[in-house]
JSON list of C-alpha atoms and ligand atoms in Angstrom, two decimals:
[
{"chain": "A", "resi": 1, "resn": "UNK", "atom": "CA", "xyz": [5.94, 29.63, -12.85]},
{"chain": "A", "resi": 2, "resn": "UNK", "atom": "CA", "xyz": [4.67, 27.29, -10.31]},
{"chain": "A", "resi": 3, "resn": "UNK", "atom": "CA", "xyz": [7.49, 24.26, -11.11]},
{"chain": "A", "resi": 4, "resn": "UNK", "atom": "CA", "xyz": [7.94, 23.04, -7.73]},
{"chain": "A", "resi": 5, "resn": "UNK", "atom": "CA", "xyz": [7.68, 18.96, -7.54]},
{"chain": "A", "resi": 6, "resn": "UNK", "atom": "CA", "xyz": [6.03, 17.94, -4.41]},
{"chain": "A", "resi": 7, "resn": "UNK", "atom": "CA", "xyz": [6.28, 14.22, -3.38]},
{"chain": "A", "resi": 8, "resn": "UNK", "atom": "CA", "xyz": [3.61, 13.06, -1.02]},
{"chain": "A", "resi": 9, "resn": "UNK", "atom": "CA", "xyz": [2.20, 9.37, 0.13]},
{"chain": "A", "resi": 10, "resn": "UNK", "atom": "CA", "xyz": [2.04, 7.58, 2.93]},
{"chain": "A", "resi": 11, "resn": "UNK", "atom": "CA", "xyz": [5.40, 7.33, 5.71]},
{"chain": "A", "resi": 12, "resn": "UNK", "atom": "CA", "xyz": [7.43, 4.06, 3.99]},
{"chain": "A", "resi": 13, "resn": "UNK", "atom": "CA", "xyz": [6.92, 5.16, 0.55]},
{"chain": "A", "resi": 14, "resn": "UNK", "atom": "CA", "xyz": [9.92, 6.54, -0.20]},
{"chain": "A", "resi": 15, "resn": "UNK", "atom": "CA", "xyz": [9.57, 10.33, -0.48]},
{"chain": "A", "resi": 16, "resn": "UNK", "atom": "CA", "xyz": [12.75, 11.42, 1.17]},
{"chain": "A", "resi": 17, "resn": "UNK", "atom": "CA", "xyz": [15.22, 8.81, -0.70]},
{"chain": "A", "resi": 18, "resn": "UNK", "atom": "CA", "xyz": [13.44, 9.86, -4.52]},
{"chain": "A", "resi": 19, "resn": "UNK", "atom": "CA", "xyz": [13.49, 13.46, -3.44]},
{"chain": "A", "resi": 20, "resn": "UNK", "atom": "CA", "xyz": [16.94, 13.59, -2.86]},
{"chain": "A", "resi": 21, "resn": "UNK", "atom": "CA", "xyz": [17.63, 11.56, -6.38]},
{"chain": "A", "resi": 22, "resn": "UNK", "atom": "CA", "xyz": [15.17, 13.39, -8.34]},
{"chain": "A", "resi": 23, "resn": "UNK", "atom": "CA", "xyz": [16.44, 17.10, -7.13]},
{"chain": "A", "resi": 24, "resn": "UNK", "atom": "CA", "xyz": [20.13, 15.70, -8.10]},
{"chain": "A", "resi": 25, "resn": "UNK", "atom": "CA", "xyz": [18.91, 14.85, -11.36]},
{"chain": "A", "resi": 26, "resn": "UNK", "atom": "CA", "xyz": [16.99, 17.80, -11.62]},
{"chain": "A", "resi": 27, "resn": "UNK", "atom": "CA", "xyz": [20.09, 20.28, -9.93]},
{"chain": "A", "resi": 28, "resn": "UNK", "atom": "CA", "xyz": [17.43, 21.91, -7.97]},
{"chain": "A", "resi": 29, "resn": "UNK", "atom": "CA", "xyz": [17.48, 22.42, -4.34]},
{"chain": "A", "resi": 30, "resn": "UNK", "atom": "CA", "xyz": [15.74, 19.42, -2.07]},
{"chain": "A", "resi": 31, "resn": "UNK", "atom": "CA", "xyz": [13.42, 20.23, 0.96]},
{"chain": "A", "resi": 32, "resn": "UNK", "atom": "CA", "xyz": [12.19, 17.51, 3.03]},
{"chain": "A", "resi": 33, "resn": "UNK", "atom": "CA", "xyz": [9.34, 19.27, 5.53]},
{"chain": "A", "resi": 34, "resn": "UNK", "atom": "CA", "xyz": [9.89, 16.83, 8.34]},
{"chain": "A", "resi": 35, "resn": "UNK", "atom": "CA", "xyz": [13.66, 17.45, 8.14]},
{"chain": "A", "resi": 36, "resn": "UNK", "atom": "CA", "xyz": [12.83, 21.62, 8.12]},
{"chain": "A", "resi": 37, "resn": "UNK", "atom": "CA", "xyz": [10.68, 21.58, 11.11]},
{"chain": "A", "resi": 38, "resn": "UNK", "atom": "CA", "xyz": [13.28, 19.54, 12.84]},
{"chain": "A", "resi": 39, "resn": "UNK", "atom": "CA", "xyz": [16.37, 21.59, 11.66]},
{"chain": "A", "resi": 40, "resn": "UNK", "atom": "CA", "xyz": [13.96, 25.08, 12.54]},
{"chain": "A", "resi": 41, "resn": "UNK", "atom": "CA", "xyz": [12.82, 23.84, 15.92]},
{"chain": "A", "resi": 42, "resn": "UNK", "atom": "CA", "xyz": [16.11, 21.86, 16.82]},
{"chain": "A", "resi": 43, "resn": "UNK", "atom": "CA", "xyz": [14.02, 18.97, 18.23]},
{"chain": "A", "resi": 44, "resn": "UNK", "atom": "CA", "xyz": [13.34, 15.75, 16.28]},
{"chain": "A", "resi": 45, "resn": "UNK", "atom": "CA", "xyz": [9.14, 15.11, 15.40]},
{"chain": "A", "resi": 46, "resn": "UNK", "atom": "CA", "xyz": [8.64, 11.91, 17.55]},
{"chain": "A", "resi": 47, "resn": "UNK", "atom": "CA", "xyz": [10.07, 14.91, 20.31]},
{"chain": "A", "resi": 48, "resn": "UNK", "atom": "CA", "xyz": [7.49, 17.21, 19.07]},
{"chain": "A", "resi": 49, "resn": "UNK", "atom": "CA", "xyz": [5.02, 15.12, 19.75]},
{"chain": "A", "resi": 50, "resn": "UNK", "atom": "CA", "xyz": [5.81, 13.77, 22.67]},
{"chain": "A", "resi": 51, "resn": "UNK", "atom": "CA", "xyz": [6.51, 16.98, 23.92]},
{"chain": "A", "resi": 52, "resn": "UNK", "atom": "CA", "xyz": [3.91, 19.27, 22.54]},
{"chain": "A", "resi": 53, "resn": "UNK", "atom": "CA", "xyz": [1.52, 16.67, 20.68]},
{"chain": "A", "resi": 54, "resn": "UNK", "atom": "CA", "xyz": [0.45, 15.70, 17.33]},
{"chain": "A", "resi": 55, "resn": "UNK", "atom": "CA", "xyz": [-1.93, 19.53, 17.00]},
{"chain": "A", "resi": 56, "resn": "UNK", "atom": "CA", "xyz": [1.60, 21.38, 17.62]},
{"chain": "A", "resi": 57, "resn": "UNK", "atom": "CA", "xyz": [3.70, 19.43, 15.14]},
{"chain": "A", "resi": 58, "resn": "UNK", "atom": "CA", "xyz": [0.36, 19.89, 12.50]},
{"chain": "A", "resi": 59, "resn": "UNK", "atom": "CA", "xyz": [0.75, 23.95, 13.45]},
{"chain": "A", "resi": 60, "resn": "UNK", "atom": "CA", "xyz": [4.41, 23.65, 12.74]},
{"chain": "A", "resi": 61, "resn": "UNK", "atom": "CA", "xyz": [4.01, 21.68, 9.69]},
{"chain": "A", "resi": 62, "resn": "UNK", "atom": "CA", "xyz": [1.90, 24.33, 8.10]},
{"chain": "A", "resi": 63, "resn": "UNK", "atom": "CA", "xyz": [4.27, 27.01, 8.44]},
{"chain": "A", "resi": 64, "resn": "UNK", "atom": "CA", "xyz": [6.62, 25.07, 7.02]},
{"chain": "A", "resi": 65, "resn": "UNK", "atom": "CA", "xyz": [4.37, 24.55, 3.98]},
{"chain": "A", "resi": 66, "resn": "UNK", "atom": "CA", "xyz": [3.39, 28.09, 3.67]},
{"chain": "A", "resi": 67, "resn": "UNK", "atom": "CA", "xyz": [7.47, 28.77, 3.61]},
{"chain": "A", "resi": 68, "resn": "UNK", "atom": "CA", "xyz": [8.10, 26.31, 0.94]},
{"chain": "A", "resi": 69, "resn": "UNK", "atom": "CA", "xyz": [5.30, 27.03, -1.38]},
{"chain": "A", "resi": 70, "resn": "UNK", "atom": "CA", "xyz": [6.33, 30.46, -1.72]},
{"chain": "A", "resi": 71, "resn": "UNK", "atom": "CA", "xyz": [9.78, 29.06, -3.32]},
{"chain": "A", "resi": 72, "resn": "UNK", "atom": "CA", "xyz": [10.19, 27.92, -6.60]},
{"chain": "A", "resi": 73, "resn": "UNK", "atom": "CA", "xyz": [12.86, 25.08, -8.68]},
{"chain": "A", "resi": 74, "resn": "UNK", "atom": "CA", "xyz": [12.09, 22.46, -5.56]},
{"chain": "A", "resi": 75, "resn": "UNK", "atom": "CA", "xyz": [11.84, 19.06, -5.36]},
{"chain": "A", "resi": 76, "resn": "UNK", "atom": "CA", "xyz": [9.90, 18.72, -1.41]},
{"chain": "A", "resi": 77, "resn": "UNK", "atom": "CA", "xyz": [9.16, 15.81, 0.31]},
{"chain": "A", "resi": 78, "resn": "UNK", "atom": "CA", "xyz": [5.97, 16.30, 2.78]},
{"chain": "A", "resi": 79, "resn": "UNK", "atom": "CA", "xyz": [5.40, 14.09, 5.32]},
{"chain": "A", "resi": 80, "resn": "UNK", "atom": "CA", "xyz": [2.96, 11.78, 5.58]},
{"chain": "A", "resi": 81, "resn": "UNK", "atom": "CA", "xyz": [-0.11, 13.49, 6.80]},
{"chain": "A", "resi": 82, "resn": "UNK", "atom": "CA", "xyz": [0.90, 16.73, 5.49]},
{"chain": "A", "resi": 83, "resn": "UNK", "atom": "CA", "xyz": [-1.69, 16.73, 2.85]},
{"chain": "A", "resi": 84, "resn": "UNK", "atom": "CA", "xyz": [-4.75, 16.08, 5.78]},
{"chain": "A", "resi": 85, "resn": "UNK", "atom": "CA", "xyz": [-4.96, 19.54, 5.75]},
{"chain": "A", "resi": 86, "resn": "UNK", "atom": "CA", "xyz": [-6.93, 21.07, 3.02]},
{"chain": "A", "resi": 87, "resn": "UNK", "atom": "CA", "xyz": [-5.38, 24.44, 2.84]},
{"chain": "A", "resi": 88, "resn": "UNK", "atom": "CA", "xyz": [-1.67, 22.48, 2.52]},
{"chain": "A", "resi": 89, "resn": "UNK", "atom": "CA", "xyz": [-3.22, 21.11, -0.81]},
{"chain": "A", "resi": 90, "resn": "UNK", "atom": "CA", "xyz": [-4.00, 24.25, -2.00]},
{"chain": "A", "resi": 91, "resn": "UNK", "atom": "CA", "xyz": [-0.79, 25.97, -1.11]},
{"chain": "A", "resi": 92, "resn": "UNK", "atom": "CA", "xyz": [1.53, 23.37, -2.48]},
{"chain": "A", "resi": 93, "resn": "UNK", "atom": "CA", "xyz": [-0.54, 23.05, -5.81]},
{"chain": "A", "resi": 94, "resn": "UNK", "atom": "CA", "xyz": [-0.32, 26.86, -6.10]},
{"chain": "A", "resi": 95, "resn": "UNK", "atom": "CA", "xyz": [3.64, 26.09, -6.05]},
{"chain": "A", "resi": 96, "resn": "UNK", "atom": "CA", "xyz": [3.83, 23.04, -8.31]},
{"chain": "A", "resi": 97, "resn": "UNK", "atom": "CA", "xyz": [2.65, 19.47, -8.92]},
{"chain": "A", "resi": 98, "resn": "UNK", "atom": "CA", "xyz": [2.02, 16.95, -6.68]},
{"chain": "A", "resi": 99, "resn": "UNK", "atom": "CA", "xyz": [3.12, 13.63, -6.94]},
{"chain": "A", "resi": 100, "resn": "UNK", "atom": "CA", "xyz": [1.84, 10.70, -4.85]},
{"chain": "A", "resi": 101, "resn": "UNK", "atom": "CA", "xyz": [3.59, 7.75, -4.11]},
{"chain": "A", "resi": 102, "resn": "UNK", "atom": "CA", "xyz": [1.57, 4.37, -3.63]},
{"chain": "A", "resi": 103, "resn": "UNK", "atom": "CA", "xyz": [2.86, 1.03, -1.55]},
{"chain": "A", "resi": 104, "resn": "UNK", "atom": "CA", "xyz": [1.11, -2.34, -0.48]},
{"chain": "A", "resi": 105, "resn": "UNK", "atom": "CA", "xyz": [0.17, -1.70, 3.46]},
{"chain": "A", "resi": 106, "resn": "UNK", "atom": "CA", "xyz": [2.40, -4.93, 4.25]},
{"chain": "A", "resi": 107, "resn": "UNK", "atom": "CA", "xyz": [5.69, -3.30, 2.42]},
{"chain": "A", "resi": 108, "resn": "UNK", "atom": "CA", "xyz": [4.82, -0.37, 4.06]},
{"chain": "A", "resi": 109, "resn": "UNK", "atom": "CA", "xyz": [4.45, -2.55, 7.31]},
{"chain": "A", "resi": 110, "resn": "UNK", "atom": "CA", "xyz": [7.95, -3.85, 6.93]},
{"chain": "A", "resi": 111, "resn": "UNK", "atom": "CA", "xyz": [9.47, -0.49, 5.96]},
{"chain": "A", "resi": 112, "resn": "UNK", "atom": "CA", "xyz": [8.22, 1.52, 9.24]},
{"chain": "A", "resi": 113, "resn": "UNK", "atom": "CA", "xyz": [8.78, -1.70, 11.81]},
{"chain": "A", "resi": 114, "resn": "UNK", "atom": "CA", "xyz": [11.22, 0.40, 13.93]},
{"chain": "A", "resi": 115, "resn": "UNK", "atom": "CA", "xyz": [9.68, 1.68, 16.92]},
{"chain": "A", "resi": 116, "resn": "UNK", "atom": "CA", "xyz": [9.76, 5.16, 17.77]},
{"chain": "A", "resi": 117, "resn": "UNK", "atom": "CA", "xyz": [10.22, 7.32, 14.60]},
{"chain": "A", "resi": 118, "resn": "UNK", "atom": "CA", "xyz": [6.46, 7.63, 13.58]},
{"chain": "A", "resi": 119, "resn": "UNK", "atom": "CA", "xyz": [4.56, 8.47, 15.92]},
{"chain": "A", "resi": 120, "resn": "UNK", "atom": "CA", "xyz": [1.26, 8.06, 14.69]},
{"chain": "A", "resi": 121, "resn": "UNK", "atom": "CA", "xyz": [1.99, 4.04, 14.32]},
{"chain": "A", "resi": 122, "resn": "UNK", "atom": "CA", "xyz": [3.30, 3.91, 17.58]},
{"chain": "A", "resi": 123, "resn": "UNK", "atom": "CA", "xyz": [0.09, 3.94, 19.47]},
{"chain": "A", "resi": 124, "resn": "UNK", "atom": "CA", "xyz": [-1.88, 0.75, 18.66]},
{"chain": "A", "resi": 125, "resn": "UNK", "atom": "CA", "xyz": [-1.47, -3.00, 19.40]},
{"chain": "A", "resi": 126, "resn": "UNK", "atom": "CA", "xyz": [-1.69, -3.96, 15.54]},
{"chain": "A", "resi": 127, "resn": "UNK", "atom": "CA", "xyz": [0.54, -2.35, 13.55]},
{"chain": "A", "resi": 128, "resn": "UNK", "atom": "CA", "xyz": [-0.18, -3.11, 10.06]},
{"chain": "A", "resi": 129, "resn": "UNK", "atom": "CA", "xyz": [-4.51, -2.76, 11.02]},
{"chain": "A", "resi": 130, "resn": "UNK", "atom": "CA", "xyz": [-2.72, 0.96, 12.28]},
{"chain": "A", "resi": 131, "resn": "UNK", "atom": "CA", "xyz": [-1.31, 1.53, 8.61]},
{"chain": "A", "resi": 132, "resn": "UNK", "atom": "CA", "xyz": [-4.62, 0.14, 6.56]},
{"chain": "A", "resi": 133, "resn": "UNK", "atom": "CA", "xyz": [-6.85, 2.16, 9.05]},
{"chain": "A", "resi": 134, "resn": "UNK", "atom": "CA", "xyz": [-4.81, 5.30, 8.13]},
{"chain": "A", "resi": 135, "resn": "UNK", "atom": "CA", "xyz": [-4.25, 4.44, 4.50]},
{"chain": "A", "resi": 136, "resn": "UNK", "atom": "CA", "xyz": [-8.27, 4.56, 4.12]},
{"chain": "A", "resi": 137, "resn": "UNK", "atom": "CA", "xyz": [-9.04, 7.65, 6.13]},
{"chain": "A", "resi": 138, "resn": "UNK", "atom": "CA", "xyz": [-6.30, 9.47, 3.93]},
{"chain": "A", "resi": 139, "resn": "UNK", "atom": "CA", "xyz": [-7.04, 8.48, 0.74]},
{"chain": "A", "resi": 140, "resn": "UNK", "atom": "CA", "xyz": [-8.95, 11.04, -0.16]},
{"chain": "A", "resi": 141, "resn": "UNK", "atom": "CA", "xyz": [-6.46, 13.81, 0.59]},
{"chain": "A", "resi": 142, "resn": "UNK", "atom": "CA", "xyz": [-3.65, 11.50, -1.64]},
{"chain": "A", "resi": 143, "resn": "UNK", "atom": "CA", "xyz": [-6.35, 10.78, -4.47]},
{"chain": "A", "resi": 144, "resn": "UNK", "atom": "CA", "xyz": [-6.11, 14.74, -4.58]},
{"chain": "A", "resi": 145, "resn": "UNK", "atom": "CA", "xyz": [-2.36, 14.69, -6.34]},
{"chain": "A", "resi": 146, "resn": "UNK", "atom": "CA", "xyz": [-1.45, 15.65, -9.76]},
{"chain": "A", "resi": 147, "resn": "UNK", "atom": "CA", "xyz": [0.35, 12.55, -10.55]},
{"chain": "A", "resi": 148, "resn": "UNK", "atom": "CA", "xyz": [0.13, 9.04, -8.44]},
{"chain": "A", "resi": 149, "resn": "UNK", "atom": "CA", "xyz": [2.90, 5.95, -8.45]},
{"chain": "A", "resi": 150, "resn": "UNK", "atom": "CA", "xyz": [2.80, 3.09, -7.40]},
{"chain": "A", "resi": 151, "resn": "UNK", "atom": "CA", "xyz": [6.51, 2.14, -6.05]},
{"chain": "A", "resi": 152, "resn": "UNK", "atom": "CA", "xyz": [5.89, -1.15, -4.37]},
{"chain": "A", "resi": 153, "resn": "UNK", "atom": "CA", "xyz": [8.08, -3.27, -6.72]},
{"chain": "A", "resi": 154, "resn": "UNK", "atom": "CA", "xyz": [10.25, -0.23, -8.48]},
{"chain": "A", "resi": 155, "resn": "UNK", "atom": "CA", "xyz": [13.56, 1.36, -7.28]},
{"chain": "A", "resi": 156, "resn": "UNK", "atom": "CA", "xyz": [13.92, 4.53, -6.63]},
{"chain": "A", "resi": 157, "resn": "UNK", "atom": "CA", "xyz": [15.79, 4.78, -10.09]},
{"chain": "A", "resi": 158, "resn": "UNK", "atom": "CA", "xyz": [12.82, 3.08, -11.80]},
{"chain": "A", "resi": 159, "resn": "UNK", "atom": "CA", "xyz": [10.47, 5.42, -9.90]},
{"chain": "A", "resi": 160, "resn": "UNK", "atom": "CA", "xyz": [12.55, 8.35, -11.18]},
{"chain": "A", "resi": 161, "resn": "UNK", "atom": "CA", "xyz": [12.65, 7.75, -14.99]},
{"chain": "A", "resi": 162, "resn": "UNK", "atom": "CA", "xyz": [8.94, 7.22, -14.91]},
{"chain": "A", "resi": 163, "resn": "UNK", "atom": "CA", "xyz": [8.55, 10.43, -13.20]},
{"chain": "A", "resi": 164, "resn": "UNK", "atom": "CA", "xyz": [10.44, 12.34, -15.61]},
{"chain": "A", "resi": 165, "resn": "UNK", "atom": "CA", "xyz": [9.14, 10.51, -18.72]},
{"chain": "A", "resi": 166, "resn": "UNK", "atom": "CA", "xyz": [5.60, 11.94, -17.45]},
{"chain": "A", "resi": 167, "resn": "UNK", "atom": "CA", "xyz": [6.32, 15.30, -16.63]},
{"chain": "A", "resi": 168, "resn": "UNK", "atom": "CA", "xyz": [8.81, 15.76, -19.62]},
{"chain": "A", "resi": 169, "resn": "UNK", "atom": "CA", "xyz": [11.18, 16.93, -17.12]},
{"chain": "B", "resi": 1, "resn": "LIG", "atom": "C1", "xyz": [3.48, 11.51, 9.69]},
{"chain": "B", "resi": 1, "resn": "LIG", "atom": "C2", "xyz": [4.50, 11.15, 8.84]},
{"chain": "B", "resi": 1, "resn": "LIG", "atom": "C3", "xyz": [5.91, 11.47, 9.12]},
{"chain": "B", "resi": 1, "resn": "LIG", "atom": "C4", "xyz": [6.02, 12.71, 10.00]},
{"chain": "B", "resi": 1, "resn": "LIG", "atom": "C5", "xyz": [5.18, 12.54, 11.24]},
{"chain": "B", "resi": 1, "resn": "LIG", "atom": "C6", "xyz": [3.70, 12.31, 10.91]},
{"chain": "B", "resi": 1, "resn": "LIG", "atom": "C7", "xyz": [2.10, 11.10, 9.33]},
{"chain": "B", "resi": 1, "resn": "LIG", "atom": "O1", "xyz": [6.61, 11.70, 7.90]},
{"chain": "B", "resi": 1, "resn": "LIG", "atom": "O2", "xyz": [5.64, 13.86, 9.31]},
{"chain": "B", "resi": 1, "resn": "LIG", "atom": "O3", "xyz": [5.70, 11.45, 11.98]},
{"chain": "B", "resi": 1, "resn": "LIG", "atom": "O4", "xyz": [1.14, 11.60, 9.97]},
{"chain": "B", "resi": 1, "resn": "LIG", "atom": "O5", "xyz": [1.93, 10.28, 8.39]},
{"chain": "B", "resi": 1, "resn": "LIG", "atom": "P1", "xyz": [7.11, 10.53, 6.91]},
{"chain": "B", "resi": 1, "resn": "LIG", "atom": "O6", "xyz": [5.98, 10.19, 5.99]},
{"chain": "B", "resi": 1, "resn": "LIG", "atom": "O7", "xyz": [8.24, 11.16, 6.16]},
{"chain": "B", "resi": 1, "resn": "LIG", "atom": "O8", "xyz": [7.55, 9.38, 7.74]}
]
């Protein structure tokens, strides 16, 4: 049975801290991606890719899917640009649902201020124009999930329940 719930959205939406609440809920096993490729490589993913660049970390990142979405009973958290990659989508929906999480570009803005843990923010002069640039050239890939919330104003609790009441879970 493919029952795997997959949490994807943008970096500052909150995928790691629900994962971890919804899989304790759920007593099922969490993976967070970003966390495996750092755990399997022993390097950290703003090392990645300043070491090897962002096409090496993508590489890495697929693997990682593939791994997962031959599991079952997960809760994952992807990372952010996971779903960019077409053939991601399709593995992780083979696996499960997907569940996209939704936040106002300025709350995500103020949740990813801290220099040098994304990456892919870390380039331009203007932040936030960085994060609505992104947020538009992705939204296709997130319009793709099963399931979308939006979590600007909810807590992770809130975010939860509403999960749960829609999946029946
Ligand atoms: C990325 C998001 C990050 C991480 C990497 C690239 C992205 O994950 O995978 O820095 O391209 O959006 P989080 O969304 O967990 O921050």
């Amino acid at each position: 049975m493919k029952n795997n719930l997959i949490l994807t959205g943008f970096m500052g939406t909150g995928k790691t801290s629900l994962g971890k609440l919804l899989a304790e809920k759920l007593g099922r096993c969490f993976v967070d991606l970003d966390q495996k490729i750092e755990q399997d490589t022993g390097l950290t993913v703003p090392q990645i890719f300043e070491m090897y660049g962002e096409k090496y970390f993508r590489e890495l990142e697929k693997k990682a899917v593939e791994e997962v979405s031959q599991r079952r009973n997960l809760v994952i958290a992807t990372g952010g640009g996971t779903v960019k990659n077409e053939e991601n989508i399709r593995m992780l929906k083979s696996s499960g649902m997907i569940i996209c999480l939704t936040t106002e570009p300025e709350e995500i803005f103020r949740r990813t201020e801290r220099r040098g843990e994304r990456p892919v923010l870390d380039g331009g002069e203007d932040r936030l124009a960085t994060i609505k640039k992104l947020l538009t050239e992705r939204q296709k890939f997130y319009a793709q999930a099963d399931y979308t919330v939006d979590t600007t104003d909810w807590s992770p609790l809130q975010i939860m329940n509403d999960i749960c009441k829609h999946f029946s879970l």
